[in-house]
Short mmCIF file of C-alpha atoms in Angstrom, two decimals:
data_model
loop_
_atom_site.label_atom_id
_atom_site.label_comp_id
_atom_site.label_asym_id
_atom_site.label_seq_id
_atom_site.Cartn_x
_atom_site.Cartn_y
_atom_site.Cartn_z
CA MET S 1413 20.15 25.08 75.84
CA TYR S 1414 19.78 21.40 77.06
CA ALA S 1415 19.06 20.27 73.62
CA LEU S 1416 22.17 21.77 72.11
CA PRO S 1417 24.49 18.73 72.76
CA TYR S 1418 21.80 16.58 71.11
CA PHE S 1419 21.66 18.70 68.04
CA VAL S 1420 25.52 18.70 67.95
CA LEU S 1421 25.67 14.97 68.07
CA GLN S 1422 22.95 14.72 65.44
CA TRP S 1423 25.12 16.96 63.16
CA VAL S 1424 28.13 14.62 63.59
CA ARG S 1425 26.39 11.51 63.10
CA GLN S 1426 24.77 12.76 59.82
CA ARG S 1427 28.19 13.85 58.76
CA ALA S 1428 29.71 10.40 59.65
CA ILE S 1429 26.80 8.63 57.60
CA ASP S 1430 27.52 11.01 54.56
CA ALA S 1431 31.26 10.19 54.63
CA ARG S 1432 30.86 6.40 54.85
CA ARG S 1433 28.35 6.50 51.83
CA ARG S 1434 31.23 7.91 49.91
CA ASP S 1435 34.11 5.85 51.13
CA ARG S 1436 34.92 2.21 50.71
CA THR S 1437 38.27 2.24 52.37
CA ALA S 1438 39.23 1.15 55.82
CA HIS S 1439 38.13 4.62 56.90
CA TYR S 1440 34.28 3.16 56.44
CA LEU S 1441 34.76 1.32 59.59
CA ALA S 1442 35.74 4.34 61.53
CA TRP S 1443 32.73 6.24 60.33
CA SER S 1444 30.56 3.48 60.84
CA ALA S 1445 31.58 3.22 64.50
CA LEU S 1446 31.30 7.07 64.88
CA ALA S 1447 27.84 6.99 63.72
CA GLY S 1448 26.70 4.26 66.08
CA VAL S 1449 28.46 6.08 69.01
CA THR S 1450 26.76 9.44 68.28
CA ASN S 1451 23.48 7.71 67.74
CA ALA S 1452 23.82 5.96 71.08
CA LEU S 1453 24.84 9.17 72.84
CA MET S 1454 22.01 11.19 71.19
CA ILE S 1455 19.54 8.67 72.76
CA VAL S 1456 21.33 8.85 76.29
CA VAL S 1457 21.26 12.89 76.11
CA ALA S 1458 17.70 12.81 74.80
CA THR S 1459 16.41 10.32 77.52
CA ALA S 1460 18.21 12.23 80.40
CA PHE S 1461 16.57 15.52 79.05
CA VAL S 1462 12.96 13.79 78.96
CA TRP S 1463 13.54 12.26 82.47
CA MET S 1464 14.28 15.80 83.92
CA LEU S 1465 11.20 17.46 82.37
CA TRP S 1466 9.15 14.45 83.69
CA SER S 1467 10.76 14.79 87.19
CA VAL S 1468 9.75 18.37 87.49
CA SER S 1469 6.14 17.50 86.50
CA LEU S 1470 6.55 18.91 82.93
CA TRP S 1471 5.14 15.60 81.70
CA TRP S 1472 3.48 16.87 78.69
CA LEU S 1473 6.76 18.59 77.56
CA ALA S 1474 8.52 15.21 78.38
CA LEU S 1475 6.19 13.42 75.98
CA VAL S 1476 6.83 15.95 73.33
CA MET S 1477 10.54 15.75 73.65
CA LEU S 1478 10.22 11.96 73.55
CA ALA S 1479 8.53 12.02 70.31
CA VAL S 1480 10.94 14.81 68.79
CA LEU S 1481 14.28 13.64 70.10
CA VAL S 1482 14.29 9.80 71.35
CA VAL S 1483 11.99 8.18 68.83
CA PRO S 1484 13.54 9.48 65.42
CA SER S 1485 16.87 8.17 66.89
CA ILE S 1486 15.63 4.53 67.37
CA ALA S 1487 13.04 4.34 64.43
CA GLY S 1488 15.58 3.32 61.92
CA THR S 1489 16.63 0.42 64.00
CA LEU S 1490 13.05 -0.55 64.76
CA VAL S 1491 12.13 -0.55 61.02
CA ARG S 1492 15.27 -2.89 60.29
CA HIS S 1493 15.01 -5.34 63.11
CA VAL S 1494 11.48 -5.28 64.32
CA LEU S 1495 8.92 -4.07 61.90
CA VAL S 1496 10.07 -5.40 58.58
CA PRO S 1497 10.68 -8.88 59.95
CA ALA S 1498 7.14 -8.68 61.77
CA GLY S 1499 5.68 -7.57 58.30
CA ALA S 1500 4.13 -4.47 59.93
CA HIS S 1501 4.15 -2.42 56.52
CA ARG S 1502 2.05 0.35 57.99
CA LEU S 1503 4.14 0.91 61.00
CA ALA S 1504 7.35 0.51 59.00
CA TYR S 1505 6.18 3.24 56.82
CA HIS S 1506 5.36 5.73 59.68
CA ALA S 1507 8.54 4.71 61.51
CA ALA S 1508 10.66 5.11 58.41
CA LEU S 1509 8.98 8.60 57.64
CA TYR S 1510 9.82 9.57 61.09
CA SER S 1511 13.49 8.55 61.05
CA ARG S 1512 14.85 11.57 59.49
CA PRO S 1513 16.07 9.72 56.23
CA GLY S 1514 16.67 12.83 54.26
CA ALA S 1515 14.89 15.66 52.38
CA ASP S 1516 12.06 13.50 50.99
CA PRO S 1517 11.37 11.06 53.81
CA ALA S 1518 8.24 9.71 52.06
CA ALA S 1519 10.67 7.95 49.47
CA TYR S 1520 12.34 5.98 51.92
CA ALA S 1521 9.15 5.29 54.01
CA LEU S 1522 7.55 3.65 50.80
CA CYS S 1523 10.52 1.43 50.24
CA ALA S 1524 10.35 0.34 54.03
CA ALA S 1525 6.63 -0.24 53.80
CA ALA S 1526 7.35 -2.55 50.55
CA TRP S 1527 10.01 -4.25 52.45
CA ALA S 1528 7.87 -5.33 55.05
CA SER S 1529 4.81 -6.18 52.90
CA ARG S 1530 3.94 -9.79 53.02
CA GLY S 1531 0.62 -10.38 51.30
CA GLY S 1532 -1.90 -8.91 48.83
CA GLU S 1533 -3.55 -6.19 51.13
CA ALA S 1534 -0.09 -4.82 52.16
CA ILE S 1535 0.96 -4.79 48.60
CA ALA S 1536 -2.22 -2.87 47.35
CA TRP S 1537 -1.65 -0.40 50.51
CA VAL S 1538 1.85 0.32 49.36
CA GLU S 1539 0.99 0.61 45.72
CA ALA S 1540 -1.87 2.94 46.33
CA ARG S 1541 0.50 5.38 48.11
CA ARG S 1542 3.28 4.85 45.57
CA ASP S 1543 0.74 5.80 42.61
CA THR S 1544 -0.11 9.09 44.47
CA ARG S 1545 3.50 10.17 44.01
CA THR S 1546 4.31 11.73 40.60
CA PRO S 1547 6.46 12.11 38.80
CA LEU S 1548 8.21 8.85 39.09
CA GLY S 1549 11.47 8.72 40.82
CA ASP S 1550 14.15 6.27 42.37
CA GLY S 1551 12.05 5.75 45.47
CA GLU S 1552 9.02 4.65 43.44
CA ILE S 1553 10.94 2.46 41.24
CA ALA S 1554 12.61 0.84 44.30
CA THR S 1555 9.31 0.43 45.89
CA THR S 1556 7.94 -1.55 43.00
CA ALA S 1557 11.24 -3.74 43.01
CA LEU S 1558 10.80 -4.63 46.78
CA LEU S 1559 6.94 -5.33 46.06
CA ALA S 1560 7.94 -7.55 43.10
CA ALA S 1561 10.38 -9.39 45.70
CA SER S 1562 7.59 -9.87 48.19
CA ARG S 1563 5.53 -11.62 45.45
CA GLY S 1564 8.55 -13.97 44.82
CA ASP S 1565 9.69 -12.27 41.56
CA ALA S 1566 13.35 -11.80 42.30
CA ALA S 1567 14.35 -11.52 38.79
CA THR S 1568 11.97 -8.30 38.21
CA ALA S 1569 13.17 -6.91 41.57
CA ARG S 1570 16.81 -7.45 40.48
CA GLY S 1571 16.25 -5.57 37.08
CA LEU S 1572 14.38 -2.74 38.46
CA LEU S 1573 16.77 -2.09 41.27
CA ARG S 1574 19.74 -2.10 38.79
CA SER S 1575 17.93 0.31 36.53
CA LEU S 1576 18.37 2.91 39.55
CA ALA S 1577 21.81 3.47 38.11
CA MET S 1578 19.99 5.19 34.94
CA ILE S 1579 18.04 7.60 37.39
CA VAL S 1580 19.42 11.08 38.34
CA GLU S 1581 17.11 11.41 41.25
CA ASP S 1582 19.22 10.26 44.33
CA HIS S 1583 17.75 9.38 47.74
CA PRO S 1584 20.86 7.99 49.62
CA ALA S 1585 18.62 6.02 51.99
CA VAL S 1586 16.69 4.27 49.05
CA ARG S 1587 20.20 3.46 47.23
CA GLU S 1588 21.49 2.06 50.40
CA LEU S 1589 18.54 -0.08 50.71
CA ALA S 1590 18.59 -1.26 46.96
CA GLY S 1591 22.46 -1.95 47.19
CA GLU S 1592 21.85 -3.96 50.27
CA TRP S 1593 19.03 -6.11 48.65
CA LEU S 1594 21.15 -6.69 45.56
CA ALA S 1595 24.06 -7.70 47.77
CA CYS S 1596 22.12 -10.13 49.72
CA ASP S 1597 20.44 -11.52 46.48
CA ALA S 1598 23.74 -12.09 45.06
CA ALA S 1599 25.16 -13.64 48.21
CA GLU S 1600 22.17 -16.11 48.33
CA ARG S 1601 22.70 -17.02 44.81
CA GLY S 1602 26.47 -17.50 45.23
CA ALA S 1603 27.09 -14.76 42.67
CA TRP S 1604 30.29 -13.36 44.31
CA ARG S 1605 31.76 -12.13 40.92
CA GLU S 1606 28.63 -9.95 40.26
CA LEU S 1607 28.72 -8.60 43.94
CA ALA S 1608 32.66 -7.93 43.63
CA ASP S 1609 32.21 -5.98 40.25
CA ASP S 1610 29.28 -3.98 42.17
CA ALA S 1611 31.68 -3.06 44.81
CA ALA S 1612 34.61 -2.24 42.48
CA ALA S 1613 32.30 0.18 40.47
CA ALA S 1614 30.93 1.49 43.84
CA ARG S 1615 27.49 1.43 42.29
CA TRP S 1616 25.63 1.76 45.71
CA PRO S 1617 26.38 3.38 48.97
CA ALA S 1618 27.05 0.45 51.35
CA THR S 1619 25.29 -0.25 54.35
CA PRO S 1620 27.25 -2.04 57.18
CA LEU S 1621 25.77 -5.29 56.07
CA GLY S 1622 26.40 -4.52 52.45
CA TYR S 1623 29.80 -3.59 53.15
CA LEU S 1624 30.63 -6.98 54.94
CA LEU S 1625 29.05 -9.11 51.98
CA GLU S 1626 31.17 -7.03 49.41
CA GLY S 1627 34.40 -7.87 51.60
CA ILE S 1628 33.15 -11.47 51.42
CA ALA S 1629 32.75 -11.50 47.72
CA ALA S 1630 36.32 -9.87 47.17
CA ARG S 1631 37.71 -12.77 49.21
CA GLN S 1632 35.68 -15.29 47.35
CA VAL S 1633 36.87 -14.20 43.91
CA GLY S 1634 40.34 -13.30 44.88
CA ALA S 1635 39.92 -9.49 43.73
CA ALA S 1636 42.85 -7.18 44.16
CA GLY S 1637 42.51 -5.14 47.27
CA ALA S 1638 40.33 -7.86 49.25
CA PRO S 1639 40.01 -7.11 52.85
CA SER S 1640 42.55 -8.84 55.22
CA ALA S 1641 41.11 -11.32 57.83
CA GLY S 1642 41.34 -8.58 60.65
CA GLU S 1643 39.54 -6.06 58.53
CA LEU S 1644 36.90 -8.68 57.29
CA TRP S 1645 36.15 -9.39 60.93
CA GLY S 1646 35.92 -5.72 61.81
CA ARG S 1647 33.24 -5.53 59.13
CA TRP S 1648 31.45 -8.41 60.67
CA ALA S 1649 31.45 -6.86 64.11
CA LEU S 1650 29.88 -3.48 62.79
CA ALA S 1651 27.21 -5.42 60.77
CA PRO S 1652 23.76 -6.89 61.64
CA ARG S 1653 22.97 -10.44 61.56
CA ARG S 1654 26.20 -11.55 63.01
CA ARG S 1655 25.07 -15.11 63.68
CA ALA S 1656 23.85 -15.54 60.09
CA THR S 1657 27.01 -14.07 58.46
CA ARG S 1658 29.64 -15.64 60.66
CA ALA S 1659 29.71 -18.74 58.55
CA LEU S 1660 30.18 -16.78 55.32
CA VAL S 1661 33.34 -14.95 56.77
CA ILE S 1662 34.79 -18.20 57.83
CA GLU S 1663 34.19 -19.70 54.36
CA ALA S 1664 35.78 -16.60 52.71
CA LEU S 1665 38.64 -16.65 54.90
CA ALA S 1666 39.22 -20.22 53.88
CA VAL S 1667 39.59 -19.44 50.30
CA HIS S 1668 43.17 -19.07 48.98
CA PRO S 1669 43.94 -17.54 45.61
CA ALA S 1670 44.48 -20.60 43.19
CA PRO S 1671 47.19 -20.52 40.51
CA ALA S 1672 45.86 -19.71 37.07
CA PRO S 1673 44.97 -23.16 35.54
CA ALA S 1674 46.98 -24.19 32.39
CA PRO S 1675 44.65 -23.87 29.29
CA ALA S 1676 42.82 -26.95 28.58
CA PRO S 1677 42.93 -28.55 25.32
CA ALA S 1678 40.20 -27.68 23.03
CA PRO S 1679 37.38 -30.16 22.74
CA ALA S 1680 37.53 -32.03 19.54
CA SER S 1681 34.51 -30.44 18.03
CA GLU S 1682 35.91 -26.89 18.73
CA ALA S 1683 39.30 -27.90 17.37
CA ASN S 1684 37.75 -28.70 14.13
CA ALA S 1685 37.03 -25.05 13.65
CA SER S 1686 40.53 -24.45 12.76
CA GLY S 1687 40.13 -25.97 9.38
CA GLU S 1688 40.99 -29.77 9.24
CA PRO S 1689 37.82 -31.83 8.89
CA GLY S 1690 39.27 -35.03 9.93
CA ASP S 1691 40.40 -33.63 13.28
CA ALA S 1692 37.07 -33.93 15.18
CA THR S 1693 36.54 -37.61 14.22
CA ALA S 1694 40.26 -38.45 15.29
CA THR S 1695 39.85 -37.57 18.86
CA THR S 1696 36.05 -38.30 19.20
CA GLY S 1697 35.80 -41.91 18.11
CA GLY S 1698 33.06 -42.77 20.66
CA ALA S 1699 30.90 -39.72 19.39
CA THR S 1700 31.51 -40.62 15.78
CA ALA S 1701 30.73 -44.38 16.35
CA GLY S 1702 27.44 -43.11 17.99
CA ALA S 1703 26.63 -40.85 15.11
CA GLY S 1704 27.29 -43.60 12.67
CA ALA S 1705 24.56 -45.47 14.16
CA VAL S 1706 21.91 -43.03 13.16
CA ASP S 1707 22.57 -44.12 9.56
CA PRO S 1708 25.05 -46.81 9.36
CA ASP S 1709 25.28 -46.46 5.55
CA ALA S 1710 26.10 -42.79 5.85
CA GLY S 1711 29.32 -43.48 7.74
CA SER S 1712 30.60 -46.40 5.93
CA ASP S 1713 29.97 -45.45 2.49
CA ALA S 1714 31.30 -41.80 2.85
CA GLY S 1715 34.34 -43.18 4.32
CA SER S 1716 34.93 -45.97 1.84
CA ASP S 1717 34.55 -43.61 -1.18
CA ALA S 1718 36.74 -40.61 0.01
CA GLY S 1719 38.21 -41.64 3.28
CA SER S 1720 36.64 -38.37 4.63
CA PRO S 1721 34.63 -38.57 7.88
CA SER S 1722 33.42 -35.08 7.76
CA LEU S 1723 29.67 -36.03 7.82
CA PRO S 1724 30.02 -38.17 11.02
CA GLY S 1725 32.41 -35.58 12.46
CA ALA S 1726 29.59 -32.86 11.96
CA ILE S 1727 27.04 -35.03 13.81
CA ALA S 1728 29.44 -35.70 16.54
CA ALA S 1729 30.28 -31.88 17.04
CA HIS S 1730 26.52 -31.15 17.10
CA LEU S 1731 25.80 -33.67 19.65
CA ALA S 1732 28.54 -32.43 21.56
CA LEU S 1733 27.15 -28.91 21.35
CA GLU S 1734 23.87 -30.16 22.55
CA ALA S 1735 25.38 -32.38 25.39
CA ARG S 1736 26.75 -29.24 27.57
CA PRO S 1737 26.01 -25.57 27.83
CA ALA S 1738 26.54 -23.87 24.60
CA THR S 1739 29.47 -21.66 24.14
CA GLN S 1740 30.42 -19.21 21.18
CA ALA S 1741 33.54 -21.43 20.33
CA GLY S 1742 31.50 -24.56 20.41
CA LEU S 1743 28.70 -22.83 18.21
CA ALA S 1744 31.55 -21.93 15.67
CA ALA S 1745 33.05 -25.25 15.62
CA THR S 1746 29.76 -27.02 15.06
CA VAL S 1747 28.81 -24.58 11.98
CA HIS S 1748 32.24 -25.10 10.58
CA ALA S 1749 31.93 -28.84 10.77
CA TRP S 1750 28.46 -28.90 9.19
CA ASP S 1751 29.61 -26.51 6.46
CA THR S 1752 32.65 -28.60 5.85
CA ALA S 1753 30.52 -31.88 5.58
CA LEU S 1754 27.87 -30.54 3.16
CA ALA S 1755 30.36 -28.97 0.93
CA ASP S 1756 32.77 -32.17 1.01
CA ASP S 1757 32.75 -33.96 -2.33
CA ALA S 1758 32.69 -37.38 -0.64
CA THR S 1759 29.39 -36.38 0.88
CA ARG S 1760 27.80 -35.16 -2.33
CA SER S 1761 29.15 -38.35 -4.19
CA TRP S 1762 27.55 -40.50 -1.45
CA LEU S 1763 24.26 -38.70 -1.73
CA ALA S 1764 24.33 -38.83 -5.55
CA ARG S 1765 24.95 -42.55 -5.41
CA ARG S 1766 22.04 -42.98 -3.04
CA ALA S 1767 19.89 -40.91 -5.15
CA LEU S 1768 20.48 -43.30 -8.16
CA GLU S 1769 20.07 -46.17 -5.97
CA LEU S 1770 16.54 -44.74 -4.95
CA ASP S 1771 15.68 -43.57 -8.48
CA ALA S 1772 15.24 -40.09 -6.94
CA PRO S 1773 14.48 -37.17 -9.64
CA LEU S 1774 17.08 -34.77 -10.75
CA GLY S 1775 18.36 -32.24 -8.28
CA ALA S 1776 17.60 -34.46 -5.31
CA VAL S 1777 21.33 -34.09 -4.13
CA ASP S 1778 20.81 -30.30 -3.93
CA ARG S 1779 17.46 -30.57 -2.25
CA ALA S 1780 18.72 -32.94 0.37
CA VAL S 1781 21.66 -30.78 1.14
CA ALA S 1782 19.52 -27.85 1.39
CA ASP S 1783 16.89 -29.65 3.60
CA VAL S 1784 19.79 -30.77 5.91
CA ALA S 1785 21.28 -27.20 6.17
CA GLY S 1786 17.94 -25.84 6.97
CA ALA S 1787 16.98 -28.38 9.67
CA VAL S 1788 20.43 -28.01 11.17
CA THR S 1789 20.23 -24.05 11.12
CA ASP S 1790 16.93 -24.22 12.88
CA GLU S 1791 18.40 -26.27 15.68
CA LEU S 1792 21.46 -24.14 15.90
CA ALA S 1793 19.56 -21.05 16.00
CA ARG S 1794 17.52 -22.20 19.03
CA LEU S 1795 20.51 -23.20 20.82
CA ALA S 1796 22.13 -19.81 20.05
CA GLU S 1797 19.06 -17.92 21.19
CA THR S 1798 18.71 -19.77 24.19
CA ALA S 1799 22.47 -19.19 25.34
CA GLN S 1800 22.53 -15.60 23.80
CA LEU S 1801 25.31 -16.22 21.43
CA GLY S 1802 26.44 -14.17 18.49
CA ALA S 1803 26.47 -15.70 14.84
CA PRO S 1804 29.81 -17.04 13.94
CA THR S 1805 31.60 -16.03 10.89
CA ALA S 1806 31.34 -18.88 8.38
CA ALA S 1807 30.94 -19.35 4.61
CA GLY S 1808 28.61 -22.04 3.81
CA PRO S 1809 24.86 -23.03 3.82
CA VAL S 1810 24.52 -23.34 7.56
CA GLY S 1811 26.84 -20.39 8.47
CA HIS S 1812 24.93 -18.22 6.22
CA GLY S 1813 21.62 -19.35 7.19
CA LEU S 1814 22.61 -18.92 10.83
CA VAL S 1815 23.76 -15.34 10.33
CA ARG S 1816 20.42 -14.46 8.46
CA ARG S 1817 18.24 -16.33 11.08
CA LEU S 1818 19.94 -14.76 14.23
CA ARG S 1819 20.35 -11.11 12.76
CA HIS S 1820 16.95 -10.76 11.37
CA GLY S 1821 15.12 -12.56 14.00
CA ARG S 1822 16.68 -10.32 16.73
CA LEU S 1823 16.20 -7.34 14.52
CA ASP S 1824 12.42 -8.12 13.82
CA ALA S 1825 11.84 -8.82 17.56
CA LEU S 1826 13.64 -5.62 18.81
CA GLU S 1827 11.72 -3.40 16.21
CA ALA S 1828 8.41 -5.04 17.07
CA GLY S 1829 9.09 -4.30 20.80
CA PHE S 1830 10.03 -0.71 20.46
CA SER S 1831 7.06 -0.04 17.99
CA ARG S 1832 4.63 -1.55 20.34
CA TRP S 1833 6.01 0.78 23.27
CA ALA S 1834 5.97 3.77 21.01
CA GLN S 1835 2.19 3.24 20.41
CA HIS S 1836 1.37 3.94 24.21
CA ARG S 1837 1.52 7.70 23.08
CA HIS S 1838 -1.60 7.30 21.05
CA GLY S 1839 -3.62 5.11 23.50
CA ASP S 1840 -6.88 6.58 24.95
CA THR S 1841 -5.80 5.36 28.64
CA PRO S 1842 -2.33 6.26 29.45
CA HIS S 1843 -0.12 3.60 31.28
CA ALA S 1844 1.10 4.39 34.52
CA ALA S 1845 4.61 5.89 34.59
CA ILE S 1846 5.99 2.87 36.38
CA ASP S 1847 4.70 0.45 33.61
CA GLU S 1848 6.44 2.53 31.12
CA TRP S 1849 9.74 2.25 32.88
CA ARG S 1850 9.22 -1.34 33.35
CA GLU S 1851 8.61 -1.87 29.70
CA PHE S 1852 11.55 0.28 28.71
CA ILE S 1853 13.83 -1.64 30.96
CA ALA S 1854 12.57 -4.83 29.46
CA LEU S 1855 13.22 -3.53 25.99
CA TRP S 1856 16.72 -2.34 27.06
CA THR S 1857 17.77 -5.70 28.50
CA ALA S 1858 16.64 -7.35 25.16
CA TYR S 1859 18.47 -4.83 23.26
CA GLN S 1860 21.67 -5.15 25.39
CA ALA S 1861 21.36 -9.07 25.13
CA ALA S 1862 20.98 -8.91 21.20
CA VAL S 1863 23.75 -6.25 20.48
CA THR S 1864 26.11 -8.09 22.90
CA ALA S 1865 25.58 -11.28 20.94
CA GLY S 1866 25.54 -9.65 17.56
CA GLY S 1867 28.42 -7.35 17.90
CA LEU S 1868 28.76 -3.74 16.62
CA GLU S 1869 27.32 -4.46 13.05
CA LEU S 1870 24.01 -5.66 14.82
CA ARG S 1871 24.11 -2.70 17.03
CA ARG S 1872 24.28 -0.37 14.14
CA LEU S 1873 21.37 -1.94 12.41
CA ALA S 1874 19.14 -2.02 15.56
CA PHE S 1875 20.00 1.39 16.73
CA PRO S 1876 18.07 3.53 14.28
CA HIS S 1877 14.81 2.11 14.88
CA ALA S 1878 15.18 2.00 18.70
CA PHE S 1879 16.42 5.71 18.46
CA THR S 1880 13.45 7.01 16.41
CA GLN S 1881 10.88 5.13 18.63
CA SER S 1882 12.67 5.80 22.02
CA SER S 1883 13.08 9.71 21.08
CA HIS S 1884 9.52 9.96 20.54
CA MET S 1885 8.82 8.44 23.82
CA ALA S 1886 11.13 10.59 25.75
CA ALA S 1887 9.97 13.67 24.41
CA TRP S 1888 6.36 12.57 24.96
CA LEU S 1889 7.22 11.48 28.59
CA TRP S 1890 8.82 14.85 29.20
CA ASN S 1891 6.27 17.27 27.57
CA LYS S 1892 3.08 15.55 27.93
CA ARG S 1893 3.37 13.46 31.19
CA ALA S 1894 5.96 15.48 33.14
CA GLU S 1895 7.98 12.44 33.86
CA TYR S 1896 11.25 14.40 33.77
CA VAL S 1897 13.42 11.67 35.35
CA VAL S 1898 12.42 8.76 33.31
CA SER S 1899 12.51 10.83 30.09
CA HIS S 1900 16.04 11.94 30.89
CA ALA S 1901 17.24 8.39 31.71
CA ILE S 1902 15.92 7.35 28.12
CA SER S 1903 17.67 10.31 26.48
CA GLN S 1904 21.14 9.53 28.53
CA TRP S 1905 20.79 5.90 27.23
CA LEU S 1906 20.20 6.97 23.52
CA LEU S 1907 23.16 9.48 23.62
CA ALA S 1908 25.46 6.60 24.88
CA GLU S 1909 24.40 4.35 22.26
CA ALA S 1910 24.60 6.97 19.54
CA LEU S 1911 28.33 7.65 20.57
CA VAL S 1912 29.09 3.93 20.24
CA VAL S 1913 27.58 3.48 16.70
CA GLY S 1914 28.71 7.09 15.59
CA ASP S 1915 25.32 8.60 14.52
CA THR S 1916 26.01 12.17 14.35
CA GLU S 1917 22.44 13.33 14.26
CA ALA S 1918 21.45 11.26 17.12
CA ILE S 1919 24.58 12.64 19.05
CA GLU S 1920 23.64 16.15 18.37
CA LEU S 1921 19.93 15.78 19.55
CA GLY S 1922 21.10 13.54 22.50
CA HIS S 1923 23.39 16.51 23.59
CA ARG S 1924 20.54 18.92 23.39
CA ASN S 1925 18.07 16.67 25.38
CA CYS S 1926 20.68 15.70 27.91
CA ALA S 1927 21.75 19.46 28.56
CA MET S 1928 18.39 20.26 30.02
CA SER S 1929 18.19 20.51 33.86
CA VAL S 1930 15.95 17.84 35.37
CA PRO S 1931 13.42 18.73 38.11
CA THR S 1932 13.39 16.11 40.91
CA ARG S 1933 11.99 16.14 44.44
CA LEU S 1934 15.36 17.01 45.72
CA GLY S 1935 15.87 19.90 43.48
CA ARG S 1936 16.95 20.48 39.91
CA VAL S 1937 19.68 18.16 38.78
CA GLU S 1938 21.98 20.20 36.28
CA PRO S 1939 23.77 18.51 33.41
#
């Protein structure tokens, strides 16, 4: 009878938390306030009940009620504000387990312990508990990501947490923690656009801190629907770490949307891509002069014979590309400049005259052009791979060589990676499920980077091998390893890719595989 108000408040609090997980409008503030108020009332009611029992000498029952009613209401706050900062991973695990985070409390408890881990012994303790939980789900993946962060490997943590979007098992408390970590990581890096995109897509249920950082990001990038000053201060008031985030709020409020800048004139080396070989040299006199210093005869003789500065212009474009972060337009301009220069009659005439002067054998001009084209292609391929650029459309020795180099190099690397991964089915010692997932995510990342740079044509060339090997792995993980969640994620990705490239057989198989219900710790997920 006396506990009835407590359980009513608990029900209201949980409904408020569930509602704010689905809502990113101004109602979020109201739901957060309601959750906080009801939690405080729960503590007051429970404490009064415990005190009443103690006052009538039922001290043993008072201790039981203290553990059942009071501790769960404060456990979440203790985890976040006391145990994790203190690095008390074991206490964080048990407190999180006791905080009623949902139907599978151990998933969130593992994440809390990983969040609190500060050294090798703590990491080993968490990993041992993670490895006893099979099959793999979002809790184990998030735990592994947070352990990577505790080792200082933020890139791995970021990739694993983002991979949760592919997983159908969904622990809301785990997803909240993942979203908050990614929001804090983006804010620390100043990656406001990335954070604003996550918020716009509602990729993660937002905690009060995550919701505040999303609002700051929206103001920083001038996103449509960015919160007003009053709403942003309201988010700040409900979020923790107010002393640390106050400066971020002030900075975001000082940002005013700037008018769209007028298009800047194209750099000389990029303007050359439009087709006039002389344009680059006409506007890059300093660069051309520097290029001429490499071989004074090259600039003077070629210019005097035909009045064409195409070779110095190509050198200038190449130097300009190396001098700043490579762009697709800059790469295309440089390739065009080299192809123009190597096909220029003035350049070939100068090479022929030099060959006669040096008494070179027949065919020396063609060999010289081929050697230069090969060296330039090697260097441009290195720059393109570093910047993850696609091969430009070009008709010439450098353009054709670069297309072949990038396409075949990326295809070979992808095929080798997927083949190595598929061989795990035949190994004597099976890899841990989390290692299989990490390798798949690494391959998926490489695949996405390659096909983004190479376009639809490269995607169509890369997909068949990736589909064959990944389908074998998905079937093996489902049938032999009972890793249903991971297998389903791979099948979902393959189906999405098959729809993009239009592979009818792969689409049919993908629909069959993805139509199966997926067993998870939270129940079966129906397609």
